[in-house]
Backbone as JSON Lines, residues from 0, in Angstrom:
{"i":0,"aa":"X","n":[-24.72,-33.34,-195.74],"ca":[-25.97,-33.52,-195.01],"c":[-26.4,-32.19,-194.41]}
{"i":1,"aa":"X","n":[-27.62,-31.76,-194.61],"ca":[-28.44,-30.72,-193.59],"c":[-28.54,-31.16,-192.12]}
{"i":2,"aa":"X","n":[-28.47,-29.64,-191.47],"ca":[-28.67,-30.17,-190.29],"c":[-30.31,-31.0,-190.12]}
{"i":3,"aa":"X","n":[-30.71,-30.71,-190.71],"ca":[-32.38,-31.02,-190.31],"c":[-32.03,-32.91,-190.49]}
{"i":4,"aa":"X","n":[-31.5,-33.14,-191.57],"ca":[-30.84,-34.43,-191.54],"c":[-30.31,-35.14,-190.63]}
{"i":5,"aa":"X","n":[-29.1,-34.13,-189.97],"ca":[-28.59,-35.21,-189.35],"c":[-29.24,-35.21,-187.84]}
{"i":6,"aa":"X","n":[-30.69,-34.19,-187.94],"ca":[-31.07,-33.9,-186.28],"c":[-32.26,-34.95,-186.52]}
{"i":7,"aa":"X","n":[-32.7,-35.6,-187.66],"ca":[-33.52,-36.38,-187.92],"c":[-33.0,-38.21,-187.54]}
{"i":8,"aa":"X","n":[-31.71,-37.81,-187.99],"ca":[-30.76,-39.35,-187.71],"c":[-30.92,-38.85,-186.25]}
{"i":9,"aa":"X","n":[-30.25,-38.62,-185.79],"ca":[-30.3,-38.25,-184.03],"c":[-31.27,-38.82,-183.49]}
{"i":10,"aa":"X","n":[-32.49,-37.99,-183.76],"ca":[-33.67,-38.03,-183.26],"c":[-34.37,-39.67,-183.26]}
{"i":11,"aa":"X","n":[-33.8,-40.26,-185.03],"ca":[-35.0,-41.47,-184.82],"c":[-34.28,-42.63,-184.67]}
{"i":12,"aa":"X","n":[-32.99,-42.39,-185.42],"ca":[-32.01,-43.72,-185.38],"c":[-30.83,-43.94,-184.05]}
{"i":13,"aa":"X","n":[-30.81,-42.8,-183.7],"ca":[-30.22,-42.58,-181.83],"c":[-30.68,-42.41,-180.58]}
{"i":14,"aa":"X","n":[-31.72,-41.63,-180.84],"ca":[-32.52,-41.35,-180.08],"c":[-32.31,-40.24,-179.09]}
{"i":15,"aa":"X","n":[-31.32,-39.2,-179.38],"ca":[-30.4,-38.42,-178.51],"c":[-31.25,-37.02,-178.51]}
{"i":16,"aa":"X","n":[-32.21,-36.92,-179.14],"ca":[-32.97,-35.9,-178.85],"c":[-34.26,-35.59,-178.24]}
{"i":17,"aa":"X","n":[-34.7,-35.09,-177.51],"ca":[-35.55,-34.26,-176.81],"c":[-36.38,-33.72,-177.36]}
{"i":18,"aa":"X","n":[-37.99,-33.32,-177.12],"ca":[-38.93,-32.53,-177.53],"c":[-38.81,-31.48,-176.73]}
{"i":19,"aa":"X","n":[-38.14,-31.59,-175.77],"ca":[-38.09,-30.09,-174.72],"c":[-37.36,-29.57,-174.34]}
{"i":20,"aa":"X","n":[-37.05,-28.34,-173.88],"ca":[-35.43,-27.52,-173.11],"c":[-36.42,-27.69,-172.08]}
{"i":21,"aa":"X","n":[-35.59,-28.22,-170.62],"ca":[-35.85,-27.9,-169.39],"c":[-34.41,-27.41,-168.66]}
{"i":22,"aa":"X","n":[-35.39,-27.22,-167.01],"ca":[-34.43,-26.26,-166.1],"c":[-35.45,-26.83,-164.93]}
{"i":23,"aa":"X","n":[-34.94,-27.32,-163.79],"ca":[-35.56,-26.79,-162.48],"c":[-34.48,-25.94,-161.43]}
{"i":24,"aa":"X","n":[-35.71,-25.02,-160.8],"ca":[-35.06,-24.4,-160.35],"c":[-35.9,-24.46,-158.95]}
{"i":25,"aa":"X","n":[-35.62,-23.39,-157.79],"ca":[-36.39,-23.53,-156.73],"c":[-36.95,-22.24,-156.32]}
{"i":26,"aa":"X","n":[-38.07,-22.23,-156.2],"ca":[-39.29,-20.71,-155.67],"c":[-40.19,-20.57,-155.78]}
{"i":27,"aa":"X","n":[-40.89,-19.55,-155.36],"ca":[-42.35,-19.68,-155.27],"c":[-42.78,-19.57,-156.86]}
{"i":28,"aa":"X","n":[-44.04,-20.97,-156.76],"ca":[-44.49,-20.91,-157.78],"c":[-44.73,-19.32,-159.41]}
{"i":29,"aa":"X","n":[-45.43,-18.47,-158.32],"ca":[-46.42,-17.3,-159.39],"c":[-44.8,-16.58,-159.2]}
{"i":30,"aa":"X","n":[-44.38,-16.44,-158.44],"ca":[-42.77,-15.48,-158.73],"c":[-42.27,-16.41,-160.19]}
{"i":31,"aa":"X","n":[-41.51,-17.68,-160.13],"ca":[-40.86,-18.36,-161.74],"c":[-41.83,-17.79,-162.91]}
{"i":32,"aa":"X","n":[-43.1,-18.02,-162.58],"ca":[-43.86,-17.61,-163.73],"c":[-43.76,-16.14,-164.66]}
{"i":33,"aa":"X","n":[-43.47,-15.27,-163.42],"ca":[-42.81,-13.91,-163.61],"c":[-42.17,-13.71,-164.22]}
{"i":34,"aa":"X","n":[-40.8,-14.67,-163.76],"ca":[-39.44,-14.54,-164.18],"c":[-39.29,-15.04,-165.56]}
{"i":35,"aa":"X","n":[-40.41,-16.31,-166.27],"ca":[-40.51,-16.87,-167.08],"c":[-40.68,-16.07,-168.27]}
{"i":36,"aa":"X","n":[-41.92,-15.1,-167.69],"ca":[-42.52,-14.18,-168.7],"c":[-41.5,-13.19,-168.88]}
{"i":37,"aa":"X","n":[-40.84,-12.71,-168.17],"ca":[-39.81,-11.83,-168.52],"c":[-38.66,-11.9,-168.81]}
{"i":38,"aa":"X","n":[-38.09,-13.24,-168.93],"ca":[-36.57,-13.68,-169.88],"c":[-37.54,-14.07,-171.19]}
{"i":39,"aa":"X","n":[-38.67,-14.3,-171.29],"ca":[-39.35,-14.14,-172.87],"c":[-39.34,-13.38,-173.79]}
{"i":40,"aa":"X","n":[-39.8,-12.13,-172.58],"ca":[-39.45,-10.71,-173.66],"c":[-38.5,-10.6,-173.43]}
{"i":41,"aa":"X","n":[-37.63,-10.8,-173.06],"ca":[-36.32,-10.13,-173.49],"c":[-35.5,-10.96,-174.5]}
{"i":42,"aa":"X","n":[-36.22,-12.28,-174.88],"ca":[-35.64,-12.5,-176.34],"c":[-36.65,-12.4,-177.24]}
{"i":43,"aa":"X","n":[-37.57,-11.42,-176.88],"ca":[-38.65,-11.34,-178.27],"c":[-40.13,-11.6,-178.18]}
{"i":44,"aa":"X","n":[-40.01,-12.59,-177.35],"ca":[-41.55,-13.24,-176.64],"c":[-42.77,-12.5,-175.93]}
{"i":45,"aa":"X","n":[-43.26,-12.68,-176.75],"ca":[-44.88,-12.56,-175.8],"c":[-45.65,-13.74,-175.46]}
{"i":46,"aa":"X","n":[-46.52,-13.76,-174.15],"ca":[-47.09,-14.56,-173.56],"c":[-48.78,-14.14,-174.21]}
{"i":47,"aa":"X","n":[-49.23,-15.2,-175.39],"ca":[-49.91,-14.63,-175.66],"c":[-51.67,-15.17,-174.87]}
{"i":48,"aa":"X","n":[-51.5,-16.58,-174.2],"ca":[-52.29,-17.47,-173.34],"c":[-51.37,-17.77,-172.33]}
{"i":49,"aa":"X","n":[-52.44,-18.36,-171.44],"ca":[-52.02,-19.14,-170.19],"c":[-52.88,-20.0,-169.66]}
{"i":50,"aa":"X","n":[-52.8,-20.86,-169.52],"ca":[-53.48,-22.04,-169.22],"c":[-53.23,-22.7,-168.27]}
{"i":51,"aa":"X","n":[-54.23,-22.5,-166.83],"ca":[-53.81,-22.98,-165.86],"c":[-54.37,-24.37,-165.66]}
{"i":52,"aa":"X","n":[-53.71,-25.38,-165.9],"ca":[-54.21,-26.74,-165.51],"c":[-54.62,-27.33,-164.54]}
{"i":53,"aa":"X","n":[-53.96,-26.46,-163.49],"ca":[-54.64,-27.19,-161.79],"c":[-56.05,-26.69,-162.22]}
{"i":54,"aa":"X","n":[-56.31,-25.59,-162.46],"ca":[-58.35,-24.74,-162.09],"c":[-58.52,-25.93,-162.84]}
{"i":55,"aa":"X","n":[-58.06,-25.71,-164.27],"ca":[-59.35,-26.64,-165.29],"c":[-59.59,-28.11,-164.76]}
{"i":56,"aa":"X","n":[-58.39,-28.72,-164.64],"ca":[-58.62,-30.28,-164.24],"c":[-59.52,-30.18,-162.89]}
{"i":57,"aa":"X","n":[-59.32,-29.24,-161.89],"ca":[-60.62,-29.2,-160.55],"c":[-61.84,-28.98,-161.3]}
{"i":58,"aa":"X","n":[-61.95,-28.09,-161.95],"ca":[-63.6,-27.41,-162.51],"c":[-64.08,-28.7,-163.62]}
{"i":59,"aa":"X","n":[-63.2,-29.23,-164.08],"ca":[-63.85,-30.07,-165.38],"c":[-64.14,-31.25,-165.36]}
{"i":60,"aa":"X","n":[-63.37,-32.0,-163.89],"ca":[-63.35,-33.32,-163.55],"c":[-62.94,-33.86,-162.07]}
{"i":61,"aa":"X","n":[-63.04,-32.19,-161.19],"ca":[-62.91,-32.64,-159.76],"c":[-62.04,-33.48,-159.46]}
{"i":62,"aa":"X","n":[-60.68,-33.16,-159.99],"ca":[-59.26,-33.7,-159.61],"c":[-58.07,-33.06,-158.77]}
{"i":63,"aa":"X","n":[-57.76,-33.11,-157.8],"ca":[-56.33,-32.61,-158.0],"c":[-55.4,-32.6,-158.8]}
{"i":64,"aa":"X","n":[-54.74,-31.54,-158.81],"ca":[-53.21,-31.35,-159.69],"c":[-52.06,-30.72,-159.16]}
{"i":65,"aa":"X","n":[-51.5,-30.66,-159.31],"ca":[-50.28,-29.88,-158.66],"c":[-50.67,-28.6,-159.69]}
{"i":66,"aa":"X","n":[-50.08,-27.71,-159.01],"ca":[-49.33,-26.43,-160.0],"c":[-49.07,-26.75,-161.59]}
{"i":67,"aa":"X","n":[-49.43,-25.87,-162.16],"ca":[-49.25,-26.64,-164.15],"c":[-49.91,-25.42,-164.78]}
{"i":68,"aa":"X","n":[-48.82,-24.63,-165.09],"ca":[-49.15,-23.91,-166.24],"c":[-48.49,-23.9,-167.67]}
{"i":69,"aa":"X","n":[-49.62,-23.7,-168.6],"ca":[-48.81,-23.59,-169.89],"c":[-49.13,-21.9,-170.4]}
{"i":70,"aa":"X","n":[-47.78,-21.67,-170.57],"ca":[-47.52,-20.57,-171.43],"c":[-47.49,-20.56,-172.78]}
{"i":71,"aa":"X","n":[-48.72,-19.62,-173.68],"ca":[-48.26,-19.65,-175.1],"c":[-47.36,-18.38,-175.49]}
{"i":72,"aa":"X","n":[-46.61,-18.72,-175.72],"ca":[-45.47,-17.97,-176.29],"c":[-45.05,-17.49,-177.87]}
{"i":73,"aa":"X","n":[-45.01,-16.72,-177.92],"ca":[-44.89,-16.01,-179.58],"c":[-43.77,-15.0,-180.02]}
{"i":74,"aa":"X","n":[-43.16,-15.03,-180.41],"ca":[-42.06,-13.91,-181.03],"c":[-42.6,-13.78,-182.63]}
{"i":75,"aa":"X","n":[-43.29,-12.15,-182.4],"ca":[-43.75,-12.1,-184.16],"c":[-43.19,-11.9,-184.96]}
{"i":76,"aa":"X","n":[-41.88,-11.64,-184.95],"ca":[-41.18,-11.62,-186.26],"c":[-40.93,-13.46,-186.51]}
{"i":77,"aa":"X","n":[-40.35,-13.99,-185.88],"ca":[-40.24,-15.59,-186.44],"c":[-41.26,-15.82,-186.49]}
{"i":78,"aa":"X","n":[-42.34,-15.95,-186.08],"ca":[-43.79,-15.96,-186.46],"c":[-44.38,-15.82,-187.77]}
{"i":79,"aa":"X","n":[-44.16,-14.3,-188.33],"ca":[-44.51,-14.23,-189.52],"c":[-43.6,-14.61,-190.17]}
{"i":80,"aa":"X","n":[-41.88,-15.07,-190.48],"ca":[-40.94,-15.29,-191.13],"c":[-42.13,-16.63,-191.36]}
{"i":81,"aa":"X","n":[-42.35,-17.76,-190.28],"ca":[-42.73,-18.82,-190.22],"c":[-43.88,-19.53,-191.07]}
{"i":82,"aa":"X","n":[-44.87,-18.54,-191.29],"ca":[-45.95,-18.03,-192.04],"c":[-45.54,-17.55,-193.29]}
{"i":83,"aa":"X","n":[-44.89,-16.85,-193.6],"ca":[-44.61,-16.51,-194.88],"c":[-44.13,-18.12,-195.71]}
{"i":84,"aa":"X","n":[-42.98,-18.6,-194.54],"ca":[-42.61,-20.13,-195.38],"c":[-43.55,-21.52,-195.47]}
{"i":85,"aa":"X","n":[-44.39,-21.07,-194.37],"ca":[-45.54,-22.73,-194.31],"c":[-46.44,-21.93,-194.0]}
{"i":86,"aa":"X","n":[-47.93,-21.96,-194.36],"ca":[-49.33,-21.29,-194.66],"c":[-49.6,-21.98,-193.02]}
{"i":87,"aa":"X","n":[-49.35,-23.46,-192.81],"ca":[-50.54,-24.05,-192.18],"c":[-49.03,-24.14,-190.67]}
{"i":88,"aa":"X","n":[-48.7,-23.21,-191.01],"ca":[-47.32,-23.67,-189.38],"c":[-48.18,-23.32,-188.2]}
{"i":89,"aa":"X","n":[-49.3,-22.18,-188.57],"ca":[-49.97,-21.91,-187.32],"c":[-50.25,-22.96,-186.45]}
{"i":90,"aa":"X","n":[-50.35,-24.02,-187.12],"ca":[-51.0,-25.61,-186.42],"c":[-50.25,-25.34,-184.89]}
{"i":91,"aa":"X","n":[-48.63,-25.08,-185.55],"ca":[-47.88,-25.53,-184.42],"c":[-47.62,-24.28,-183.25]}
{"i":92,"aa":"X","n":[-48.68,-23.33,-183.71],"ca":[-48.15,-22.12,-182.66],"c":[-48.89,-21.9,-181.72]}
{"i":93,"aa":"X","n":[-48.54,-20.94,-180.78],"ca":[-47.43,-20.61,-180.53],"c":[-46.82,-21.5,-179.73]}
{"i":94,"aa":"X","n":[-45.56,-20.93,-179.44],"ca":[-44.23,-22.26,-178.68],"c":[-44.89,-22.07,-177.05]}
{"i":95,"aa":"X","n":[-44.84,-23.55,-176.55],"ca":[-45.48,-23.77,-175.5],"c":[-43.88,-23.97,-174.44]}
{"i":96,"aa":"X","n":[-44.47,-23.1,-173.52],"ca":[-43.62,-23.07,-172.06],"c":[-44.75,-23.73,-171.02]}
{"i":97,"aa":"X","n":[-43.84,-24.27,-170.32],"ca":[-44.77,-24.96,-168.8],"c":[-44.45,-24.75,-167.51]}
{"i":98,"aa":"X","n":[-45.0,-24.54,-166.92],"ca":[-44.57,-24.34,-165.49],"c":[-45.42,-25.44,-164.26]}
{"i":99,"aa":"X","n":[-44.22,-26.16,-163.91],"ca":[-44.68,-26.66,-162.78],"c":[-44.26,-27.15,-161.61]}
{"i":100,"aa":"X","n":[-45.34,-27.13,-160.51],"ca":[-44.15,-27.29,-159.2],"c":[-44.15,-28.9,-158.97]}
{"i":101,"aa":"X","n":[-43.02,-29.38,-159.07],"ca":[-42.87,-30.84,-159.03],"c":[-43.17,-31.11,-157.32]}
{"i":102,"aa":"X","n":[-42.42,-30.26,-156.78],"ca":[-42.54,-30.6,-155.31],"c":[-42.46,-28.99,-154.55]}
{"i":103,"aa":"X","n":[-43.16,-28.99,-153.39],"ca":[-43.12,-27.77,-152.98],"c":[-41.79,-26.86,-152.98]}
{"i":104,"aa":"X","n":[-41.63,-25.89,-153.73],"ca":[-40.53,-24.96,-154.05],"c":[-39.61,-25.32,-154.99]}
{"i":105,"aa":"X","n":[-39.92,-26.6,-155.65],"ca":[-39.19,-26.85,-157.08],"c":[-39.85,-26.95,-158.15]}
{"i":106,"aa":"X","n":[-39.27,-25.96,-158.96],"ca":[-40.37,-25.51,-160.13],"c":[-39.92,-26.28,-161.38]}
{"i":107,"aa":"X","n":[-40.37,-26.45,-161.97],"ca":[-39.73,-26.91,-163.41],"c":[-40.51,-26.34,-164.57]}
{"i":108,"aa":"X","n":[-39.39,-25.49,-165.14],"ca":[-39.64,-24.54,-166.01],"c":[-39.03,-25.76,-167.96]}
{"i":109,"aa":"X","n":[-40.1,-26.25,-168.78],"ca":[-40.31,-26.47,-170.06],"c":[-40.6,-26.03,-171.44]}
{"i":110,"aa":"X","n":[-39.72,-25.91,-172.19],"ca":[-40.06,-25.27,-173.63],"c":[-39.92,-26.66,-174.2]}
{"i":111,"aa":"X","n":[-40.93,-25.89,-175.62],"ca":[-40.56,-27.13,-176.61],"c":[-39.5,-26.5,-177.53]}
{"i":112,"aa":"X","n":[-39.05,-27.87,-178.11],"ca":[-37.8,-27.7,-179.08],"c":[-38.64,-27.41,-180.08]}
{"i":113,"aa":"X","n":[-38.89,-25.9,-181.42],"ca":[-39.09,-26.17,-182.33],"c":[-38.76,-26.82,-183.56]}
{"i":114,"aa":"X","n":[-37.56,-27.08,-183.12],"ca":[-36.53,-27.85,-184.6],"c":[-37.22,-29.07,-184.75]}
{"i":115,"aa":"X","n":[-37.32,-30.06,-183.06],"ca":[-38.23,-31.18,-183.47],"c":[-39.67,-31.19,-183.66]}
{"i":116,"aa":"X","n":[-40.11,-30.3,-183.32],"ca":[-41.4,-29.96,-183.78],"c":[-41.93,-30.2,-185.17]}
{"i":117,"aa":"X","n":[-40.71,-29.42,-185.76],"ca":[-41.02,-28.56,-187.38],"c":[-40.35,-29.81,-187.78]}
{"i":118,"aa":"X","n":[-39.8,-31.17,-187.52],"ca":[-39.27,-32.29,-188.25],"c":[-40.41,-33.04,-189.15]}
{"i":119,"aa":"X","n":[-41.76,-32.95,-188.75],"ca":[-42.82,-33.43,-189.4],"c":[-43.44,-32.8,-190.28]}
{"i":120,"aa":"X","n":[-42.59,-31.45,-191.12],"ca":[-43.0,-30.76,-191.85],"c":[-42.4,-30.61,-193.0]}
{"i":121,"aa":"X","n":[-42.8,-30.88,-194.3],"ca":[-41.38,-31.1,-195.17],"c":[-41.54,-29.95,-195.69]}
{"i":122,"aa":"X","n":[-40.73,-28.83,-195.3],"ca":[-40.69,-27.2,-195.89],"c":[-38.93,-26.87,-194.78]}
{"i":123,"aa":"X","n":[-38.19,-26.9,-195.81],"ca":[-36.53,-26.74,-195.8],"c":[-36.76,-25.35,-195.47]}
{"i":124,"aa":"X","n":[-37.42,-24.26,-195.76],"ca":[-37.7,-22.41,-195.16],"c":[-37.66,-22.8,-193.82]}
{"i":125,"aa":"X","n":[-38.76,-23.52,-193.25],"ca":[-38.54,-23.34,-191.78],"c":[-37.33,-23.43,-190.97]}
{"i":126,"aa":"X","n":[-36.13,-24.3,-191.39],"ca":[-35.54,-24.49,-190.67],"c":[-34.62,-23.73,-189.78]}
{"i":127,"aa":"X","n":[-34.09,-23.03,-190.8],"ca":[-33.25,-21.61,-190.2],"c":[-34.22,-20.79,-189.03]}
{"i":128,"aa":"X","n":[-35.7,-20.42,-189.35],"ca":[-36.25,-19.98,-188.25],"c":[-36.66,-21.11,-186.81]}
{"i":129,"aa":"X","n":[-36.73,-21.83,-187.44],"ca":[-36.86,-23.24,-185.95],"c":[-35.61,-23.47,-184.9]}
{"i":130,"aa":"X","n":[-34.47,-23.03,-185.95],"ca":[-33.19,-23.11,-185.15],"c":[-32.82,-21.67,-184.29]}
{"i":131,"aa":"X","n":[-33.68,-20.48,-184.68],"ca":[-33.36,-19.22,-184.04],"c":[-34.5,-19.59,-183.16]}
{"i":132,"aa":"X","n":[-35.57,-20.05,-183.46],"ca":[-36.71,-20.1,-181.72],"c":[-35.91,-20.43,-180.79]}
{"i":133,"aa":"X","n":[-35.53,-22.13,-181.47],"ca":[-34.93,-22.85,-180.51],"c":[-33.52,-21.93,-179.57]}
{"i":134,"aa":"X","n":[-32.8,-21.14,-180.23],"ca":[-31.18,-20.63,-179.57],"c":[-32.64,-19.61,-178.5]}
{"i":135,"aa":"X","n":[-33.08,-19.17,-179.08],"ca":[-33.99,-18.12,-178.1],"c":[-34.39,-18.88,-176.77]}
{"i":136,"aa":"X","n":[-35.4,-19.86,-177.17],"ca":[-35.6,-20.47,-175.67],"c":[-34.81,-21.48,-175.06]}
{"i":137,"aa":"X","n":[-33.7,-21.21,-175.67],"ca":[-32.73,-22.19,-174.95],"c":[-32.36,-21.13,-173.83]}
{"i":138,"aa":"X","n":[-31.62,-19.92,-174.32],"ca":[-31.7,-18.39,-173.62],"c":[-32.1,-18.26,-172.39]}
{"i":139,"aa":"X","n":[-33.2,-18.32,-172.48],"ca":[-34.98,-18.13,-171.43],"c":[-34.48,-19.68,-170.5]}
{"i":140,"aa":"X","n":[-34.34,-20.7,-170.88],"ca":[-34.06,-21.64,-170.08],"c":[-32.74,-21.8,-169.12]}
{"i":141,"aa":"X","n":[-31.99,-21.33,-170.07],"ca":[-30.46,-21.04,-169.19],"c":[-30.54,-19.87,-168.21]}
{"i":142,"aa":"X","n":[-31.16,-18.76,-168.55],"ca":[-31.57,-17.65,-168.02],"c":[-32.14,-17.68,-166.55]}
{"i":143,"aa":"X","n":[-32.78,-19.01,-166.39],"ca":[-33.64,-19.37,-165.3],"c":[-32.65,-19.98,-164.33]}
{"i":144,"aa":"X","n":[-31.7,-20.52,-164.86],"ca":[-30.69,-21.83,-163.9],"c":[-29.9,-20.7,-162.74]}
């Protein structure tokens, strides 16, 4: 069996897997975000958007939100590895990080898993690079604890 196999049994017939690496940790909001962006690059990552969800949800529909950012995240060499093996992977890029304060001074820092991501894609190339995103922002997540 491939791993993509048996992370597929996991995933649908166990249910033992996750769409996300998390971590909470505790501090000021725009400081984690910092810290976020910079255990990124240091496994490769660039922050290539940011998307602050508290502004938009106030400006677009006069809501509160807590704190909520999403980070788009990119490492261009798995990037183009990713591209070279699936034309249309862009769909799924770049890897999304989140930041948010659940409660005042506890942040909770989110990646997505690309392995389960890339499970709805039938191209066996990706996998080896889905499994190096994933060891990367697992990295960045442990990095934070």
């Amino acid at each position: 069996m491939t791993d993509v196999t048996i992370l597929l049994h996991d995933f649908f017939v166990i249910g033992l897997m996750s769409y996300y690496i998390t971590t909470t940790i505790q501090g000021d909001f725009n400081q984690v975000i910092e810290r976020v962006t910079e255990e990124l690059k240091k496994e490769g990552f660039g922050v290539l958007t940011t998307i602050d969800m508290k502004a938009t949800l106030k400006k677009k529909l006069d809501v509160d939100f807590h704190n909520y950012q999403i980070l788009g995240a990119c490492n261009p060499p798995n990037a183009y590895k990713a591209l070279q093996a699936e034309d249309k992977i862009g769909l799924m890029l770049p890897c999304n990080v989140i930041v948010q304060e659940k409660q005042a001074g506890q942040i909770e820092v989110s990646a997505v898993d690309p392995v389960v991501s890339m499970m709805g894609v039938k191209n066996d190339g990706l996998e080896p690079v889905a499994i190096e995103v994933r060891d990367s922002l697992r990295k960045v997540i442990a990095a934070l604890s």
